[in-house]
Structures are given as C-alpha cells and as structure tokens.
PDB file of C-alpha atoms in Angstrom:
ATOM      1  CA  MET A   1     -27.130  38.327 -58.501  1.00 62.00           C
ATOM      2  CA  ALA A   2     -28.500  39.967 -61.506  1.00 66.00           C
ATOM      3  CA  GLY A   3     -32.504  39.802 -61.296  1.00 82.00           C
ATOM      4  CA  ARG A   4     -32.544  40.558 -57.390  1.00 89.00           C
ATOM      5  CA  THR A   5     -35.322  42.897 -55.987  1.00 94.00           C
ATOM      6  CA  ASP A   6     -34.746  45.746 -53.300  1.00 93.00           C
ATOM      7  CA  ASP A   7     -35.822  43.015 -50.713  1.00 94.00           C
ATOM      8  CA  ASP A   8     -33.270  40.423 -51.490  1.00 95.00           C
ATOM      9  CA  TRP A   9     -30.432  42.739 -51.794  1.00 96.00           C
ATOM     10  CA  ALA A  10     -31.519  44.362 -48.575  1.00 96.00           C
ATOM     11  CA  ALA A  11     -31.320  41.369 -46.476  1.00 96.00           C
ATOM     12  CA  PHE A  12     -28.439  39.949 -48.660  1.00 96.00           C
ATOM     13  CA  ILE A  13     -26.548  43.444 -47.827  1.00 97.00           C
ATOM     14  CA  GLN A  14     -27.499  42.953 -43.536  1.00 96.00           C
ATOM     15  CA  GLN A  15     -26.121  39.816 -43.370  1.00 96.00           C
ATOM     16  CA  LYS A  16     -22.457  41.429 -45.076  1.00 96.00           C
ATOM     17  CA  ILE A  17     -23.128  44.243 -42.381  1.00 96.00           C
ATOM     18  CA  SER A  18     -23.748  42.363 -38.872  1.00 95.00           C
ATOM     19  CA  GLU A  19     -20.265  40.102 -40.448  1.00 93.00           C
ATOM     20  CA  VAL A  20     -18.198  43.028 -40.932  1.00 95.00           C
ATOM     21  CA  LEU A  21     -19.632  45.273 -37.971  1.00 93.00           C
ATOM     22  CA  SER A  22     -19.840  42.454 -35.575  1.00 88.00           C
ATOM     23  CA  GLY A  23     -16.296  41.651 -35.214  1.00 73.00           C
ATOM     24  CA  THR A  24     -15.836  38.362 -35.998  1.00 54.00           C
ATOM     25  CA  ASP A  25     -14.635  38.606 -39.063  1.00 55.00           C
ATOM     26  CA  ILE A  26     -10.667  37.741 -38.725  1.00 55.00           C
ATOM     27  CA  VAL A  27      -8.833  39.656 -40.809  1.00 61.00           C
ATOM     28  CA  LYS A  28      -5.108  38.807 -41.168  1.00 70.00           C
ATOM     29  CA  GLU A  29      -3.027  40.952 -42.413  1.00 84.00           C
ATOM     30  CA  ALA A  30      -3.162  43.175 -45.425  1.00 93.00           C
ATOM     31  CA  PRO A  31      -1.326  42.892 -47.920  1.00 94.00           C
ATOM     32  CA  LEU A  32       1.276  45.531 -48.262  1.00 97.00           C
ATOM     33  CA  ALA A  33       0.949  45.900 -44.664  1.00 95.00           C
ATOM     34  CA  SER A  34       5.033  45.235 -44.477  1.00 95.00           C
ATOM     35  CA  ILE A  35       6.018  47.793 -46.308  1.00 95.00           C
ATOM     36  CA  SER A  36       7.861  50.252 -44.391  1.00 93.00           C
ATOM     37  CA  THR A  37      10.254  52.381 -46.644  1.00 92.00           C
ATOM     38  CA  PRO A  38       9.748  54.144 -49.982  1.00 92.00           C
ATOM     39  CA  GLU A  39      12.561  52.278 -51.145  1.00 92.00           C
ATOM     40  CA  ASP A  40      10.370  48.738 -51.114  1.00 95.00           C
ATOM     41  CA  PRO A  41       9.809  47.718 -54.441  1.00 95.00           C
ATOM     42  CA  ARG A  42       6.311  46.757 -53.997  1.00 97.00           C
ATOM     43  CA  PHE A  43       5.701  50.663 -52.737  1.00 96.00           C
ATOM     44  CA  PRO A  44       5.592  52.852 -56.404  1.00 96.00           C
ATOM     45  CA  LEU A  45       3.781  50.015 -57.498  1.00 97.00           C
ATOM     46  CA  ALA A  46       1.272  50.850 -55.633  1.00 98.00           C
ATOM     47  CA  ILE A  47       0.634  54.096 -56.724  1.00 98.00           C
ATOM     48  CA  ASP A  48      -1.468  55.771 -58.989  1.00 98.00           C
ATOM     49  CA  HIS A  49       0.060  58.760 -60.252  1.00 97.00           C
ATOM     50  CA  THR A  50      -3.226  61.070 -60.694  1.00 97.00           C
ATOM     51  CA  LEU A  51      -3.714  64.472 -62.409  1.00 97.00           C
ATOM     52  CA  LEU A  52      -7.349  65.374 -62.805  1.00 97.00           C
ATOM     53  CA  LYS A  53      -8.171  69.277 -62.386  1.00 95.00           C
ATOM     54  CA  GLN A  54     -10.038  70.372 -65.249  1.00 95.00           C
ATOM     55  CA  ASP A  55      -7.171  72.983 -65.677  1.00 97.00           C
ATOM     56  CA  ALA A  56      -4.593  70.311 -66.088  1.00 97.00           C
ATOM     57  CA  ILE A  57      -2.648  71.447 -69.898  1.00 98.00           C
ATOM     58  CA  PRO A  58      -0.813  68.833 -71.713  1.00 98.00           C
ATOM     59  CA  ALA A  59       3.094  69.873 -71.148  1.00 98.00           C
ATOM     60  CA  GLN A  60       1.806  68.912 -67.030  1.00 98.00           C
ATOM     61  CA  ILE A  61      -0.009  65.348 -68.778  1.00 98.00           C
ATOM     62  CA  GLU A  62       3.297  65.021 -70.131  1.00 98.00           C
ATOM     63  CA  ALA A  63       5.178  65.773 -66.849  1.00 97.00           C
ATOM     64  CA  LEU A  64       3.135  62.956 -65.304  1.00 98.00           C
ATOM     65  CA  CYS A  65       3.922  60.900 -67.230  1.00 98.00           C
ATOM     66  CA  ASP A  66       7.140  61.025 -67.334  1.00 97.00           C
ATOM     67  CA  GLU A  67       7.410  61.408 -62.926  1.00 97.00           C
ATOM     68  CA  ALA A  68       5.729  57.809 -63.805  1.00 97.00           C
ATOM     69  CA  ILE A  69       8.241  56.447 -65.605  1.00 97.00           C
ATOM     70  CA  GLU A  70      11.259  57.906 -63.395  1.00 96.00           C
ATOM     71  CA  PHE A  71      10.215  56.039 -60.489  1.00 96.00           C
ATOM     72  CA  GLY A  72       8.485  53.636 -61.964  1.00 97.00           C
ATOM     73  CA  PHE A  73       4.107  53.796 -60.793  1.00 98.00           C
ATOM     74  CA  LYS A  74       2.178  51.667 -61.308  1.00 98.00           C
ATOM     75  CA  SER A  75      -0.552  54.100 -63.257  1.00 98.00           C
ATOM     76  CA  CYS A  76      -0.790  57.517 -64.405  1.00 98.00           C
ATOM     77  CA  CYS A  77      -5.257  58.409 -64.011  1.00 98.00           C
ATOM     78  CA  VAL A  78      -6.206  60.859 -66.123  1.00 98.00           C
ATOM     79  CA  ASN A  79      -9.000  62.225 -68.213  1.00 98.00           C
ATOM     80  CA  GLY A  80      -9.913  60.854 -71.206  1.00 98.00           C
ATOM     81  CA  LEU A  81      -8.824  64.231 -73.169  1.00 98.00           C
ATOM     82  CA  TYR A  82      -5.829  62.844 -72.520  1.00 98.00           C
ATOM     83  CA  VAL A  83      -5.326  59.134 -72.531  1.00 98.00           C
ATOM     84  CA  LYS A  84      -3.976  58.233 -76.393  1.00 98.00           C
ATOM     85  CA  SER A  85      -1.174  61.062 -75.922  1.00 98.00           C
ATOM     86  CA  VAL A  86      -0.878  59.455 -71.994  1.00 98.00           C
ATOM     87  CA  VAL A  87      -0.571  55.622 -73.607  1.00 98.00           C
ATOM     88  CA  GLU A  88       1.699  57.193 -76.314  1.00 98.00           C
ATOM     89  CA  ARG A  89       4.144  58.850 -73.985  1.00 98.00           C
ATOM     90  CA  LEU A  90       4.235  56.161 -71.533  1.00 98.00           C
ATOM     91  CA  ARG A  91       5.297  53.313 -73.979  1.00 97.00           C
ATOM     92  CA  ASN A  92       7.328  51.053 -73.972  1.00 94.00           C
ATOM     93  CA  SER A  93       7.724  51.392 -69.979  1.00 98.00           C
ATOM     94  CA  GLN A  94       5.919  49.850 -67.765  1.00 97.00           C
ATOM     95  CA  THR A  95       3.673  52.355 -66.306  1.00 98.00           C
ATOM     96  CA  ILE A  96      -0.052  51.776 -68.135  1.00 98.00           C
ATOM     97  CA  ALA A  97      -2.610  54.405 -68.756  1.00 98.00           C
ATOM     98  CA  CYS A  98      -5.223  54.585 -65.956  1.00 98.00           C
ATOM     99  CA  CYS A  99      -8.807  56.991 -67.168  1.00 98.00           C
ATOM    100  CA  VAL A 100     -11.495  58.163 -64.706  1.00 98.00           C
ATOM    101  CA  VAL A 101     -14.795  58.057 -66.485  1.00 98.00           C
ATOM    102  CA  GLY A 102     -18.780  59.510 -64.736  1.00 97.00           C
ATOM    103  CA  PHE A 103     -15.989  61.738 -63.039  1.00 97.00           C
ATOM    104  CA  PRO A 104     -16.551  63.274 -60.484  1.00 96.00           C
ATOM    105  CA  LEU A 105     -20.341  62.921 -59.531  1.00 96.00           C
ATOM    106  CA  GLY A 106     -21.286  59.737 -61.106  1.00 97.00           C
ATOM    107  CA  ALA A 107     -24.710  60.693 -61.791  1.00 96.00           C
ATOM    108  CA  GLY A 108     -24.645  60.279 -65.279  1.00 97.00           C
ATOM    109  CA  SER A 109     -26.366  57.428 -67.183  1.00 97.00           C
ATOM    110  CA  ALA A 110     -25.147  53.853 -67.446  1.00 98.00           C
ATOM    111  CA  GLU A 111     -24.866  53.428 -70.920  1.00 97.00           C
ATOM    112  CA  SER A 112     -23.383  56.573 -71.128  1.00 97.00           C
ATOM    113  CA  LYS A 113     -20.540  55.481 -68.331  1.00 98.00           C
ATOM    114  CA  ALA A 114     -19.598  52.469 -70.356  1.00 98.00           C
ATOM    115  CA  TYR A 115     -19.509  54.495 -73.443  1.00 98.00           C
ATOM    116  CA  GLU A 116     -16.960  56.169 -72.336  1.00 98.00           C
ATOM    117  CA  ALA A 117     -15.245  53.947 -70.224  1.00 98.00           C
ATOM    118  CA  GLN A 118     -15.265  51.744 -74.172  1.00 98.00           C
ATOM    119  CA  ALA A 119     -13.960  55.105 -75.694  1.00 98.00           C
ATOM    120  CA  ALA A 120     -10.461  55.507 -73.173  1.00 98.00           C
ATOM    121  CA  ILE A 121     -10.039  51.366 -73.412  1.00 98.00           C
ATOM    122  CA  LYS A 122     -10.504  52.034 -77.537  1.00 98.00           C
ATOM    123  CA  ASP A 123      -7.320  54.505 -77.112  1.00 98.00           C
ATOM    124  CA  GLY A 124      -5.208  52.844 -74.639  1.00 98.00           C
ATOM    125  CA  ALA A 125      -6.733  52.674 -70.784  1.00 98.00           C
ATOM    126  CA  LEU A 126      -5.691  49.328 -68.668  1.00 98.00           C
ATOM    127  CA  GLU A 127      -7.510  50.536 -65.770  1.00 98.00           C
ATOM    128  CA  ILE A 128     -10.739  52.719 -65.742  1.00 98.00           C
ATOM    129  CA  ASP A 129     -11.759  54.867 -62.621  1.00 98.00           C
ATOM    130  CA  THR A 130     -15.280  55.127 -61.941  1.00 98.00           C
ATOM    131  CA  VAL A 131     -17.659  56.509 -59.762  1.00 98.00           C
ATOM    132  CA  ILE A 132     -21.230  55.373 -58.022  1.00 98.00           C
ATOM    133  CA  PRO A 133     -24.088  57.212 -58.536  1.00 98.00           C
ATOM    134  CA  LEU A 134     -24.522  58.136 -54.603  1.00 97.00           C
ATOM    135  CA  GLY A 135     -28.427  59.279 -55.134  1.00 97.00           C
ATOM    136  CA  LEU A 136     -29.116  55.074 -55.827  1.00 98.00           C
ATOM    137  CA  LEU A 137     -27.436  54.732 -52.324  1.00 98.00           C
ATOM    138  CA  LEU A 138     -28.820  57.437 -50.403  1.00 98.00           C
ATOM    139  CA  SER A 139     -32.567  57.037 -51.016  1.00 97.00           C
ATOM    140  CA  GLN A 140     -35.005  56.346 -48.897  1.00 95.00           C
ATOM    141  CA  PRO A 141     -35.020  53.173 -48.904  1.00 95.00           C
ATOM    142  CA  PRO A 142     -31.874  52.789 -50.911  1.00 97.00           C
ATOM    143  CA  ARG A 143     -32.071  51.704 -54.106  1.00 98.00           C
ATOM    144  CA  TYR A 144     -30.099  48.312 -54.348  1.00 98.00           C
ATOM    145  CA  ALA A 145     -30.925  46.546 -57.693  1.00 97.00           C
ATOM    146  CA  ASP A 146     -30.651  49.602 -59.735  1.00 98.00           C
ATOM    147  CA  LEU A 147     -26.962  50.607 -58.391  1.00 98.00           C
ATOM    148  CA  PHE A 148     -25.838  47.588 -59.162  1.00 98.00           C
ATOM    149  CA  ASP A 149     -27.363  46.891 -62.027  1.00 97.00           C
ATOM    150  CA  HIS A 150     -25.743  50.605 -63.025  1.00 98.00           C
ATOM    151  CA  LEU A 151     -22.305  49.532 -61.979  1.00 98.00           C
ATOM    152  CA  GLN A 152     -22.616  45.631 -63.941  1.00 98.00           C
ATOM    153  CA  THR A 153     -23.791  47.851 -67.079  1.00 97.00           C
ATOM    154  CA  MET A 154     -20.798  49.436 -66.919  1.00 96.00           C
ATOM    155  CA  ILE A 155     -18.189  46.929 -65.330  1.00 98.00           C
ATOM    156  CA  ARG A 156     -19.217  44.373 -68.098  1.00 97.00           C
ATOM    157  CA  SER A 157     -18.788  47.067 -70.963  1.00 97.00           C
ATOM    158  CA  SER A 158     -15.223  47.451 -69.843  1.00 98.00           C
ATOM    159  CA  ALA A 159     -14.083  44.139 -69.880  1.00 97.00           C
ATOM    160  CA  PRO A 160     -11.737  42.435 -69.580  1.00 98.00           C
ATOM    161  CA  VAL A 161     -10.465  45.834 -68.213  1.00 98.00           C
ATOM    162  CA  PRO A 162     -10.639  46.517 -63.809  1.00 98.00           C
ATOM    163  CA  VAL A 163     -12.243  48.770 -63.079  1.00 98.00           C
ATOM    164  CA  LYS A 164     -12.202  50.484 -59.466  1.00 98.00           C
ATOM    165  CA  VAL A 165     -15.540  51.558 -57.825  1.00 98.00           C
ATOM    166  CA  ILE A 166     -14.932  55.094 -56.208  1.00 98.00           C
ATOM    167  CA  LEU A 167     -17.779  55.164 -53.417  1.00 97.00           C
ATOM    168  CA  GLU A 168     -17.255  58.832 -52.238  1.00 96.00           C
ATOM    169  CA  THR A 169     -16.833  57.699 -48.856  1.00 96.00           C
ATOM    170  CA  GLY A 170     -17.324  61.119 -46.713  1.00 94.00           C
ATOM    171  CA  LEU A 171     -20.655  61.774 -48.305  1.00 95.00           C
ATOM    172  CA  ILE A 172     -22.310  58.418 -47.375  1.00 96.00           C
ATOM    173  CA  PRO A 173     -23.438  59.271 -44.076  1.00 95.00           C
ATOM    174  CA  SER A 174     -23.042  55.717 -41.514  1.00 97.00           C
ATOM    175  CA  PRO A 175     -20.875  52.545 -41.952  1.00 97.00           C
ATOM    176  CA  GLU A 176     -23.914  50.335 -42.295  1.00 97.00           C
ATOM    177  CA  LEU A 177     -24.029  52.275 -45.604  1.00 98.00           C
ATOM    178  CA  LYS A 178     -20.543  52.068 -46.466  1.00 98.00           C
ATOM    179  CA  VAL A 179     -20.343  48.040 -46.001  1.00 98.00           C
ATOM    180  CA  ALA A 180     -24.023  48.116 -48.451  1.00 98.00           C
ATOM    181  CA  ALA A 181     -21.367  50.367 -51.353  1.00 98.00           C
ATOM    182  CA  CYS A 182     -18.570  47.913 -51.171  1.00 98.00           C
ATOM    183  CA  VAL A 183     -20.802  44.629 -51.759  1.00 98.00           C
ATOM    184  CA  ILE A 184     -22.867  45.847 -54.469  1.00 98.00           C
ATOM    185  CA  ALA A 185     -19.953  47.150 -56.210  1.00 98.00           C
ATOM    186  CA  ALA A 186     -18.016  43.731 -55.608  1.00 98.00           C
ATOM    187  CA  GLU A 187     -21.136  41.577 -56.532  1.00 98.00           C
ATOM    188  CA  ALA A 188     -20.876  44.240 -60.286  1.00 98.00           C
ATOM    189  CA  GLY A 189     -17.648  43.059 -60.616  1.00 98.00           C
ATOM    190  CA  ALA A 190     -15.022  45.422 -59.631  1.00 98.00           C
ATOM    191  CA  ALA A 191     -11.663  44.977 -58.944  1.00 98.00           C
ATOM    192  CA  PHE A 192     -11.540  47.585 -56.777  1.00 98.00           C
ATOM    193  CA  VAL A 193     -13.347  49.531 -54.147  1.00 98.00           C
ATOM    194  CA  LYS A 194     -11.839  53.202 -53.833  1.00 98.00           C
ATOM    195  CA  THR A 195     -12.608  56.008 -51.011  1.00 97.00           C
ATOM    196  CA  SER A 196     -12.902  59.677 -52.781  1.00 96.00           C
ATOM    197  CA  THR A 197     -12.707  61.446 -55.714  1.00 96.00           C
ATOM    198  CA  GLY A 198     -10.410  63.997 -54.466  1.00 91.00           C
ATOM    199  CA  PHE A 199     -13.177  66.416 -55.691  1.00 92.00           C
ATOM    200  CA  ALA A 200     -16.166  66.233 -52.633  1.00 88.00           C
ATOM    201  CA  SER A 201     -15.602  69.067 -50.111  1.00 73.00           C
ATOM    202  CA  GLY A 202     -14.324  67.733 -46.660  1.00 69.00           C
ATOM    203  CA  THR A 203     -13.629  64.655 -47.945  1.00 74.00           C
ATOM    204  CA  GLY A 204     -10.756  61.909 -48.745  1.00 87.00           C
ATOM    205  CA  ALA A 205      -9.464  59.086 -47.544  1.00 94.00           C
ATOM    206  CA  THR A 206      -9.574  57.501 -43.619  1.00 95.00           C
ATOM    207  CA  LYS A 207      -7.453  54.531 -42.048  1.00 95.00           C
ATOM    208  CA  GLU A 208     -11.311  53.770 -40.778  1.00 95.00           C
ATOM    209  CA  ASP A 209     -13.046  53.914 -43.795  1.00 96.00           C
ATOM    210  CA  VAL A 210     -10.321  52.165 -45.511  1.00 97.00           C
ATOM    211  CA  SER A 211     -10.074  49.469 -42.988  1.00 96.00           C
ATOM    212  CA  LEU A 212     -14.052  48.705 -43.426  1.00 97.00           C
ATOM    213  CA  MET A 213     -14.122  48.536 -47.379  1.00 97.00           C
ATOM    214  CA  TYR A 214     -11.048  45.776 -46.558  1.00 97.00           C
ATOM    215  CA  ARG A 215     -13.160  43.864 -43.802  1.00 96.00           C
ATOM    216  CA  SER A 216     -16.305  44.249 -46.447  1.00 97.00           C
ATOM    217  CA  VAL A 217     -14.910  43.004 -49.766  1.00 97.00           C
ATOM    218  CA  ARG A 218     -12.225  40.505 -47.937  1.00 94.00           C
ATOM    219  CA  TYR A 219     -15.859  37.621 -48.691  1.00 94.00           C
ATOM    220  CA  LYS A 220     -14.856  38.166 -52.838  1.00 95.00           C
ATOM    221  CA  GLY A 221     -11.543  36.885 -52.341  1.00 92.00           C
ATOM    222  CA  ASN A 222     -10.040  39.043 -55.167  1.00 95.00           C
ATOM    223  CA  VAL A 223     -11.577  42.712 -54.921  1.00 98.00           C
ATOM    224  CA  LYS A 224      -8.416  45.462 -53.552  1.00 98.00           C
ATOM    225  CA  VAL A 225      -8.626  48.839 -52.059  1.00 98.00           C
ATOM    226  CA  LYS A 226      -7.377  51.929 -52.762  1.00 98.00           C
ATOM    227  CA  ALA A 227      -7.417  54.748 -51.326  1.00 98.00           C
ATOM    228  CA  SER A 228      -6.975  58.174 -52.456  1.00 96.00           C
ATOM    229  CA  GLY A 229      -8.387  61.633 -51.629  1.00 92.00           C
ATOM    230  CA  GLY A 230      -5.420  63.694 -48.930  1.00 89.00           C
ATOM    231  CA  VAL A 231      -2.928  61.070 -49.300  1.00 91.00           C
ATOM    232  CA  ARG A 232       0.206  62.851 -48.954  1.00 89.00           C
ATOM    233  CA  SER A 233       3.400  61.520 -46.656  1.00 91.00           C
ATOM    234  CA  PHE A 234       5.106  58.412 -46.703  1.00 93.00           C
ATOM    235  CA  ASP A 235       2.617  58.182 -43.325  1.00 93.00           C
ATOM    236  CA  ALA A 236      -0.159  58.736 -44.632  1.00 93.00           C
ATOM    237  CA  CYS A 237       0.881  55.509 -47.171  1.00 95.00           C
ATOM    238  CA  LYS A 238       1.980  53.116 -44.353  1.00 95.00           C
ATOM    239  CA  GLU A 239      -1.441  53.702 -42.364  1.00 95.00           C
ATOM    240  CA  MET A 240      -3.213  52.826 -46.048  1.00 96.00           C
ATOM    241  CA  PHE A 241      -1.442  49.576 -46.315  1.00 97.00           C
ATOM    242  CA  ALA A 242      -2.266  48.669 -43.180  1.00 95.00           C
ATOM    243  CA  ALA A 243      -5.612  49.037 -43.158  1.00 96.00           C
ATOM    244  CA  GLY A 244      -5.994  46.835 -45.963  1.00 96.00           C
ATOM    245  CA  ALA A 245      -5.203  49.796 -49.216  1.00 98.00           C
ATOM    246  CA  GLU A 246      -3.484  47.541 -52.140  1.00 98.00           C
ATOM    247  CA  ARG A 247      -3.828  50.806 -54.513  1.00 98.00           C
ATOM    248  CA  ILE A 248      -2.704  54.863 -53.442  1.00 98.00           C
ATOM    249  CA  GLY A 249      -4.109  57.873 -55.912  1.00 96.00           C
ATOM    250  CA  THR A 250      -2.361  60.648 -55.418  1.00 94.00           C
ATOM    251  CA  SER A 251      -0.860  63.608 -56.899  1.00 91.00           C
ATOM    252  CA  SER A 252       2.167  63.284 -54.142  1.00 89.00           C
ATOM    253  CA  GLY A 253       3.802  60.700 -55.734  1.00 89.00           C
ATOM    254  CA  VAL A 254       7.099  61.580 -56.317  1.00 92.00           C
ATOM    255  CA  SER A 255       6.996  63.463 -53.075  1.00 89.00           C
ATOM    256  CA  LEU A 256       5.636  60.428 -51.256  1.00 88.00           C
ATOM    257  CA  ILE A 257       9.194  58.646 -53.121  1.00 86.00           C
ATOM    258  CA  LYS A 258      11.186  61.500 -51.765  1.00 79.00           C
ATOM    259  CA  LYS A 259       9.686  61.674 -47.279  1.00 68.00           C
ATOM    260  CA  SER A 260       8.047  64.777 -48.342  1.00 52.00           C
ATOM    261  CA  VAL A 261       4.657  66.030 -47.553  1.00 48.00           C
ATOM    262  CA  THR A 262       3.492  68.135 -49.978  1.00 51.00           C
ATOM    263  CA  THR A 263       0.542  71.482 -49.262  1.00 47.00           C
ATOM    264  CA  SER A 264      -3.048  71.112 -48.900  1.00 45.00           C
ATOM    265  CA  GLY A 265      -4.863  70.739 -51.798  1.00 48.00           C
ATOM    266  CA  ALA A 266      -3.290  68.244 -53.650  1.00 55.00           C
ATOM    267  CA  TYR A 267      -5.555  65.123 -54.049  1.00 61.00           C
TER     268      TYR A 267
END
C-alpha cells in the first residue's frame, strides 16, 4: 500500500467503510465469545496486566509482575523505563513484557517512536503498544498517506515483535473515521488495533467500538482487537469478547479473575 496518494486511500477506505457499515459483512462468532467464567484457561492469557501511571514506583511494578505470574496473565504492560526490570522479574514465567511507545499522545515523529520501540525491544519487550498520530486522521481532509507511512515506519522498525496500534476511539468522532483508522493500521502491519490509552478524558472501550473494529480488520485475516480503558468487571470482559476482542488491557486483572468490580479511575 506504500506510494498511495490520499485520493487512492480515500477510495480504498470508502470501499471498506461501505462493506463494514452496510451490514452485509457476515461476522462469525468472535474467537473468545465462548469464555463464560474467569476459570476458563483462555481468560488470563487474554489479559495485559497494566500499570502506566506516571507516578508508578518500582515496588508497584514488581507487584504487578508478581500478580501476573501468579494468575498467568499474557503480559505486563509498562512504560519503557521499567521494561528491563520487568523482563528480569518475569524470567522463567509464561508472562511477557509489553511496552507502550509514543504514549499516551502519539504525537511524536515516526522516527522517535521507532527508536523508542527498538530500545524497548533491546531491553526484552516482546510486544509494543503505540498510539496513532490522531491529528493526521482528523485533518480536513484526512492525511491518510502520511498516517500510513508513519505507522508503517514504526511497525517495520519493531519487526518481528508485534505492534498494537491504539486508536483512541473516544476522540474519533464518526464510525467512518474509526473504520479508516483500523484499515490504515491493518495495512501498515499492525498485529492488533486497540481502543484506548485510558488517559484521554471520558474515553474508553465500548462493545460497539470493539465490534466495529473487529469487523473493520477481519478482511486481513490476522489482525486482532484489544479492548482497553474502563474494562473493570468480568461481565465487561465478556461483552468485549463477544464483540470481537482477543485481548483486554487493564490494571484490574486480579479483581477480574476474582469476579469483583473495581472503583472508577482504574485503567
């Protein structure tokens, strides 16, 4: 898809928007829709146990790792400062280190994000979560070609480590633009499209957005959906799985396993 102009992208994206929003795209049962209890062995493997607050201290990161090991979560998702220590703490466990890049604004250059991702991977990160430069999508008209080049640069620099692309869906004003963001991320090589950072005021994952994202990337065959931001109960997880999510990003992983609901303000 490299070398396409904005007009080329607009035509391609409009075709995808029509397919997704027309309702003619038949969606089979989502891959994890059958998870009905926290005891399902697939459940902890769908959790990115997350601590991204700027005031997180090393002792809290250590506790995050210990919880992830105890409950068998897929990953510990942290800022780059802590990747090396997280990798060491997780040694000899099945849990991997995931690092956020260009987080939470996504407004850095593609080259700076590529460097940040490569540094995290050097420290042992096995997954990268990055944020789209939202202004390029919201431009009038959208700067699709620039957005694609930006994401492809960063994703290629991380290979073969998979990259999850955070859309910040709560700040995208229309279904059409959400489909466009998903399509561009998928074409750029994203392993996942992800709902939210959890940092933008009043935004988070919704089952409607997850369903839309799932339908938007199905044509690629290998791109998955991660729901993050405000997923704080097991019932909410089930809704996200039914809508198409295959990964949940949350700081409430332990309480989700225990079926409890956390207080507001958690990621």
